[in-house]
Coordinates of C-alpha atoms in Angstrom, one line a residue:
Chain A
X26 CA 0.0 0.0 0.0
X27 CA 1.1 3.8 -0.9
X28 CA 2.6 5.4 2.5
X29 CA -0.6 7.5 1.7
X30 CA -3.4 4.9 2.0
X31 CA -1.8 3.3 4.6
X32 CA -1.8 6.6 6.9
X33 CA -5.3 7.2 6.2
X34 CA -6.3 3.3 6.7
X35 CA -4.5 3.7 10.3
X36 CA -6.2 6.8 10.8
X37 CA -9.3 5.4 10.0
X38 CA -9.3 2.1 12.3
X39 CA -8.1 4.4 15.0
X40 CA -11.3 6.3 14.8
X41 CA -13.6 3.0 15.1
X42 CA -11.4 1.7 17.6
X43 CA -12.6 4.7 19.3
X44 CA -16.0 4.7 18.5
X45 CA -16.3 1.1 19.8
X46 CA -14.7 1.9 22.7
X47 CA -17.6 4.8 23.2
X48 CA -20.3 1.7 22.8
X49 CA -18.9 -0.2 25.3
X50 CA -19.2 2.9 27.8
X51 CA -22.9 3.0 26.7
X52 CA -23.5 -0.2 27.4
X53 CA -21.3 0.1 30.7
X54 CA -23.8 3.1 31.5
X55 CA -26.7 0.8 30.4
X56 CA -28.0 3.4 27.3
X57 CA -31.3 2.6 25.6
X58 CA -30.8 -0.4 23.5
X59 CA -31.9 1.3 20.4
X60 CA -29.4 3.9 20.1
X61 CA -26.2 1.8 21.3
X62 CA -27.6 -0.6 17.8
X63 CA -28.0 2.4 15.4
X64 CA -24.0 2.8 17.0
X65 CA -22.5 -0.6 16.1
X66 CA -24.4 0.0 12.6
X67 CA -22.8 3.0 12.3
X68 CA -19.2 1.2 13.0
X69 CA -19.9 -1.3 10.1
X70 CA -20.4 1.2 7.9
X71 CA -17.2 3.0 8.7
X72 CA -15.4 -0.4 8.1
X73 CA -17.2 -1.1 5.1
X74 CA -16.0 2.4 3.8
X75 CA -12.6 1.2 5.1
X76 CA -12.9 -2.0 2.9
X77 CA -13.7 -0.3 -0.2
X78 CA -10.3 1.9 0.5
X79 CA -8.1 -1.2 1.0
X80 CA -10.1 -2.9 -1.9
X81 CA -8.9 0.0 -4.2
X82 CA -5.6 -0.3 -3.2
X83 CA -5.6 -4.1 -3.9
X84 CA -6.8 -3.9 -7.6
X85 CA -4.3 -1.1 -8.4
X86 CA -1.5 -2.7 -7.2
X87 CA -1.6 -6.2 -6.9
X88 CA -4.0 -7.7 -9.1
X89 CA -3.0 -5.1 -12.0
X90 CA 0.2 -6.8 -11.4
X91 CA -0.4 -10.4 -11.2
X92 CA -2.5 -10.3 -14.5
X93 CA 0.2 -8.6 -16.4
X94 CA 2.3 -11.2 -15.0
X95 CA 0.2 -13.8 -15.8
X96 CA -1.1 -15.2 -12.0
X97 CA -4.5 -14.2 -13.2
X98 CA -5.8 -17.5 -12.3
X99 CA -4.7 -16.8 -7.9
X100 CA -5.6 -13.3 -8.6
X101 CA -9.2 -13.7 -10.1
X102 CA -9.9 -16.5 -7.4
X103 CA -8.9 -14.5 -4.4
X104 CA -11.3 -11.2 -5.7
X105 CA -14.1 -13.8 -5.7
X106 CA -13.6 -14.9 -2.6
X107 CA -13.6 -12.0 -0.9
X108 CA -17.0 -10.7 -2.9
X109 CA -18.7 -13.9 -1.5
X110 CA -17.3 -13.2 1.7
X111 CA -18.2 -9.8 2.0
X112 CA -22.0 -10.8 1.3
X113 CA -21.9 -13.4 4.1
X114 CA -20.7 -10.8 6.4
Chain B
X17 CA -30.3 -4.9 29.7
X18 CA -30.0 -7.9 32.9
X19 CA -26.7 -7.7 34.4
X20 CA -25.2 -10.6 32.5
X21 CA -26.0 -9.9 29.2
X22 CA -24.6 -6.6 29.8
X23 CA -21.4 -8.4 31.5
X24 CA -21.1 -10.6 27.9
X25 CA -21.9 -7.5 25.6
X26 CA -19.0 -5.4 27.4
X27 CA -17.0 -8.4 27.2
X28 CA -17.4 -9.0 23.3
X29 CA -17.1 -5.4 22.7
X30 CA -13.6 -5.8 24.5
X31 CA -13.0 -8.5 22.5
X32 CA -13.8 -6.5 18.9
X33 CA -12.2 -3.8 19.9
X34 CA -8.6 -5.7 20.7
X35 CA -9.5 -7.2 16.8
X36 CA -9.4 -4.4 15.2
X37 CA -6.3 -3.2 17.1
X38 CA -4.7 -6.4 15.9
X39 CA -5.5 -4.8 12.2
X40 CA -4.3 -1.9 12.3
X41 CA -1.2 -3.8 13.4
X42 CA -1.3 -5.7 10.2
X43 CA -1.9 -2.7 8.6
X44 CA 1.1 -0.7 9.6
X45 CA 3.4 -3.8 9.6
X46 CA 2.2 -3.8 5.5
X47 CA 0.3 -7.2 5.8
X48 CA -1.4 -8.4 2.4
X49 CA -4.6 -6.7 1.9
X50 CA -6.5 -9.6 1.2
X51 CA -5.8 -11.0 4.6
X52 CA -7.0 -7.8 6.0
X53 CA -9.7 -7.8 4.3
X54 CA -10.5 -10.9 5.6
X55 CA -10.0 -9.7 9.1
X56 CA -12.4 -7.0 8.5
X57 CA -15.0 -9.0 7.8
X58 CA -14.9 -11.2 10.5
X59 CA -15.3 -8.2 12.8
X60 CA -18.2 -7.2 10.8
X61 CA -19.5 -10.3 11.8
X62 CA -18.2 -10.7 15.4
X63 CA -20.7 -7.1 15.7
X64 CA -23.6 -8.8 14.0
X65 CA -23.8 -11.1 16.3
X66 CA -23.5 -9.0 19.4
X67 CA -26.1 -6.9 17.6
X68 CA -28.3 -9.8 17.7
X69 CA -27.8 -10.5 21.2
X70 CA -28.7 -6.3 22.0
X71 CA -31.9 -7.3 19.5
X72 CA -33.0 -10.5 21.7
X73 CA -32.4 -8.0 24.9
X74 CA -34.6 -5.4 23.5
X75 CA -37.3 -7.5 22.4
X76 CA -37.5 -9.6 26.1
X77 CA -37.4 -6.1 28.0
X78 CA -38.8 -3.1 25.8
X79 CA -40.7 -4.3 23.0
X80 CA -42.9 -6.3 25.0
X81 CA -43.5 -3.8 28.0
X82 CA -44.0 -1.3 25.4
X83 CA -46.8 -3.3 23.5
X84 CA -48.5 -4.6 27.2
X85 CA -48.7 -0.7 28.3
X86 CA -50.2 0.2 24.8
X87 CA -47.2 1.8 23.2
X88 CA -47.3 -0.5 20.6
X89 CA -47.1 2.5 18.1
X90 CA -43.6 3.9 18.8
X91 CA -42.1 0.5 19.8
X92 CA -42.8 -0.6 16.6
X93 CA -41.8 2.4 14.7
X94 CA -38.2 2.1 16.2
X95 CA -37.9 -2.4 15.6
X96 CA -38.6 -1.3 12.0
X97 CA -36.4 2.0 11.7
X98 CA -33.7 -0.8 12.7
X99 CA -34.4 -3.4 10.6
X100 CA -34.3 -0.9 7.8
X101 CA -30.5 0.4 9.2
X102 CA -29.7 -3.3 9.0
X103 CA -30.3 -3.7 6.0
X104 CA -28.4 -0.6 4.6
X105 CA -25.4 -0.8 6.6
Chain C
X9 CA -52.5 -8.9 6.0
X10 CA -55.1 -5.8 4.8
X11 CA -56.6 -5.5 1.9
X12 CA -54.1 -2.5 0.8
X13 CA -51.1 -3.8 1.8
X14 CA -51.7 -7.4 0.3
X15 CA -52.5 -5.5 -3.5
X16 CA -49.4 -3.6 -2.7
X17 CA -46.9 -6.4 -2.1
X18 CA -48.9 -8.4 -5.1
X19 CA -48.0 -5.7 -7.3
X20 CA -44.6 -5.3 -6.4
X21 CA -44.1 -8.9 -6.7
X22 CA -45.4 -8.7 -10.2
X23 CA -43.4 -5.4 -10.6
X24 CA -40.1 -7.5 -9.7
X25 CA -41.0 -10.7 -11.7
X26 CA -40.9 -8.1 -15.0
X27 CA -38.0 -7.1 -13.9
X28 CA -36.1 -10.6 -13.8
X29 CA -37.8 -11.4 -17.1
X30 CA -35.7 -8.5 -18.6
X31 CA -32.9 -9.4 -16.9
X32 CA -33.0 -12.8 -18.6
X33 CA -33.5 -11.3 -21.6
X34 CA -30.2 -9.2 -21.1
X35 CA -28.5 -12.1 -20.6
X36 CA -30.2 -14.0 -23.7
X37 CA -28.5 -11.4 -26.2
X38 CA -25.0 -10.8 -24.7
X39 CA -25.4 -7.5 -23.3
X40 CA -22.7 -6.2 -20.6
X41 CA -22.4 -8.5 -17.5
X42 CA -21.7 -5.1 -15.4
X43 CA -25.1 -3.9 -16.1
X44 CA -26.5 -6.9 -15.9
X45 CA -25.4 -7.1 -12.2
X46 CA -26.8 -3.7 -11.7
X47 CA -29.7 -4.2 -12.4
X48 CA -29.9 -8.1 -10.2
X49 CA -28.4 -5.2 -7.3
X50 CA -31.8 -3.4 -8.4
X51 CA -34.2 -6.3 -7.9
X52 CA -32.6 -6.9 -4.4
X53 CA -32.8 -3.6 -3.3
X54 CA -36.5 -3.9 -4.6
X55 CA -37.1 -7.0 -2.9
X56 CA -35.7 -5.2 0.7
X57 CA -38.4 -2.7 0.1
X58 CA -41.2 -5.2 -0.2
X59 CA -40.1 -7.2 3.1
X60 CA -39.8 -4.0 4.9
X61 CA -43.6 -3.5 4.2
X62 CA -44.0 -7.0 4.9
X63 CA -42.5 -6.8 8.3
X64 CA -44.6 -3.9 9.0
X65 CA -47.5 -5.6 8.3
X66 CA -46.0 -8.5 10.6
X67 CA -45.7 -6.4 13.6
X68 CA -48.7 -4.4 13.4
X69 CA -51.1 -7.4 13.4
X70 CA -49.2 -11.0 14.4
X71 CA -46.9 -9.5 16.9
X72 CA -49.0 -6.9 18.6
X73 CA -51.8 -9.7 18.9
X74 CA -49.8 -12.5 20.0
X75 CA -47.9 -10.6 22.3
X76 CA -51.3 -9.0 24.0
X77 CA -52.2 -12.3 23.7
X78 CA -49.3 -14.0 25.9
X79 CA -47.8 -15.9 23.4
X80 CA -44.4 -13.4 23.1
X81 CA -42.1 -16.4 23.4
X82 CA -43.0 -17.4 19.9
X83 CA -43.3 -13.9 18.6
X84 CA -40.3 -12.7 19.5
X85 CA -38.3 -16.0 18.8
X86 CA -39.6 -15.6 15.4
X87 CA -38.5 -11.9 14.9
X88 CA -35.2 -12.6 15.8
X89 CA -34.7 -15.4 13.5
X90 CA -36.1 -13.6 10.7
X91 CA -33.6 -10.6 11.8
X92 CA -31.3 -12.9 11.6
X93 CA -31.6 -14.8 8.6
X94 CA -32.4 -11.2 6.8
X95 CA -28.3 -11.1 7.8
X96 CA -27.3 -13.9 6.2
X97 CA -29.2 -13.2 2.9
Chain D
X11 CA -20.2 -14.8 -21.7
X12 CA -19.3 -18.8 -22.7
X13 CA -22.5 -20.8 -24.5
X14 CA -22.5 -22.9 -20.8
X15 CA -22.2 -20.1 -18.8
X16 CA -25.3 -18.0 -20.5
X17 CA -27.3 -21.0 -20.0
X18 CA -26.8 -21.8 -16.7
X19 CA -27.6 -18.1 -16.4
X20 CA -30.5 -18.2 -18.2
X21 CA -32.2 -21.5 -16.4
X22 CA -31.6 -19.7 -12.6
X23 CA -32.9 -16.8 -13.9
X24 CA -35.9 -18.8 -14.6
X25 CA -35.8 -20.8 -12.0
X26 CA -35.8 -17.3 -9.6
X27 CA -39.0 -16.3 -12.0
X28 CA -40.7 -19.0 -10.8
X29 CA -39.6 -19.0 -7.1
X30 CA -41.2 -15.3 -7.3
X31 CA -44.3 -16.3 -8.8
X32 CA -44.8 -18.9 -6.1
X33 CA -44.2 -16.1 -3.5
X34 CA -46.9 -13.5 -5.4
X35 CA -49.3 -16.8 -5.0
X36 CA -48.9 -17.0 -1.1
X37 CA -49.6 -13.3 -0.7
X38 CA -52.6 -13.8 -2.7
X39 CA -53.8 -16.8 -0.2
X40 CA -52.6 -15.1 2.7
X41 CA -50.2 -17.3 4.0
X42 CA -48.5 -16.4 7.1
X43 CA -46.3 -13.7 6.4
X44 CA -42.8 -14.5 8.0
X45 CA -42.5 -17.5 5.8
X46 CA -43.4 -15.4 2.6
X47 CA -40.4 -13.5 4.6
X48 CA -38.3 -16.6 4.6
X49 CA -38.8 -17.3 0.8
X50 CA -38.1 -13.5 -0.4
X51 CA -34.6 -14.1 1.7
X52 CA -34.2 -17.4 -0.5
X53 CA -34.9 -15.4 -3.1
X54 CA -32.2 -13.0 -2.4
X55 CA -29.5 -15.7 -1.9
X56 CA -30.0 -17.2 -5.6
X57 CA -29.5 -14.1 -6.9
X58 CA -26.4 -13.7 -4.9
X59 CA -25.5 -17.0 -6.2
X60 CA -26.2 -16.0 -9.5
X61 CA -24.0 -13.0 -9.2
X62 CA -21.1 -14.6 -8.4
X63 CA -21.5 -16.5 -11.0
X64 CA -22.0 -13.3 -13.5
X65 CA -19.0 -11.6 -11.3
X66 CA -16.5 -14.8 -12.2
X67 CA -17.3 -14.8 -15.9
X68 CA -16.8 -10.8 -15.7
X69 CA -13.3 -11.6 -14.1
X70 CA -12.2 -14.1 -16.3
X71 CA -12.8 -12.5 -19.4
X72 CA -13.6 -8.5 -19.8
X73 CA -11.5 -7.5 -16.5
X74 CA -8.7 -9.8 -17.9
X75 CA -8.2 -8.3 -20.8
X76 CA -8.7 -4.8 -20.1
X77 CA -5.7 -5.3 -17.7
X78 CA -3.8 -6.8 -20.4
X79 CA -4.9 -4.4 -22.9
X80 CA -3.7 -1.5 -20.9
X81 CA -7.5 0.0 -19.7
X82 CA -7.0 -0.8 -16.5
X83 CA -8.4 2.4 -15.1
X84 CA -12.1 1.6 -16.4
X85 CA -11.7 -1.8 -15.4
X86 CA -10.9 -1.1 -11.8
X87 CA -13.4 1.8 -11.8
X88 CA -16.0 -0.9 -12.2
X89 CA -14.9 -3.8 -10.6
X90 CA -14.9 -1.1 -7.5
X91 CA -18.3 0.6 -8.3
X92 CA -19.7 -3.2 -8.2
X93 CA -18.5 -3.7 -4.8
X94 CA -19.4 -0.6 -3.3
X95 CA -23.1 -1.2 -5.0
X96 CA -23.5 -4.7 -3.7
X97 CA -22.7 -3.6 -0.1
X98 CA -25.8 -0.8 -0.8
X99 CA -28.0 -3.1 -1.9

């Protein structure tokens, strides 16, 4: 990953780190149910958004690569994988 | 929420929270981003399923004390509202 | 369900089955598999909307009644499978 | 797409069709709603299914030789607006 991507990746799981940290007070301090849930949805989304960045850096780099190269077979299988995983998530 | 759901909710949210720590490691030690990704999904899903347990607490508690003292409207309103969140997370 | 809302979903069901038809027919002459997948992302986003109104529906009538009616074991059991099978979709 | 491919398409596209008009049918005889729910979320998994399988032949041909061909930008563009669309859906 670019020194840039990477920086803003760290920055980024930093920030959920501390906004799970802030659920678990509300839970500590027993918070209506409803809100702490619209919380942790709010988290996924953040790490989706955090997927799609590391996803971006993954085609540019690597599997631009390893099709010009000609691994397009362990490429190709490994993008699938994680599209099926990512809808069983 | 009863004290020992709460104790296990805190305790997965502990838990998550040390996860994601463990990826941003990954991260900043320039770990393959497929295996991070892989990592982040598996959070994703460790949250689901303390989401579900936060669900199964607000239904035994709110939902039905809400519906038996006739505040079926706004009960309802908010079990949808989430279900909807769910599904756009 | 009511009267309304059951010629609503039927019609949304029809709406959707026109949709896959045309989606078939994409397929049949060759068009572009990337807007062919935007379009199946179209029908699943359309079938969310109808199980939203079906869920509404749900806990309006089934839910409120059965758990009025004492029965909130089963109700809410069956909310939370359904909450959680909607995840696994 | 391959000749095998486009039919195996083309028969769980049809086979989805059908699964649908079966649904529309139990809303018509009012059948109990949350397993109407269960069959639109079985509904939504074969198109999943389906998807990967339109994803793979996308992969293996168009995004293969893009790369190869030097449009890798559009490609990627794509391959990325798909993912970030499926996670909306």
């Amino acid at each position: 990953m670019e020194a840039e991507a990477k920086a803003e990746a760290v920055k980024r799981l930093k920030y959920i780190e501390g906004h799970l940290a802030g659920i678990r007070k509300m839970v500590e301090e027993d918070k209506y149910c409803v809100d702490v849930l619209k919380q942790t949805f709010a988290v996924r989304r953040a790490i989706q958004k955090l997927e799609t960045q590391l996803l971006q850096g993954h085609l540019q780099t690597c599997v631009v690569e390893g099709i010009k190269e000609g691994h397009e077979g362990h490429v190709l299988q490994e993008l699938l994988e994680l599209y099926s995983l990512a809808d069983k998530r």
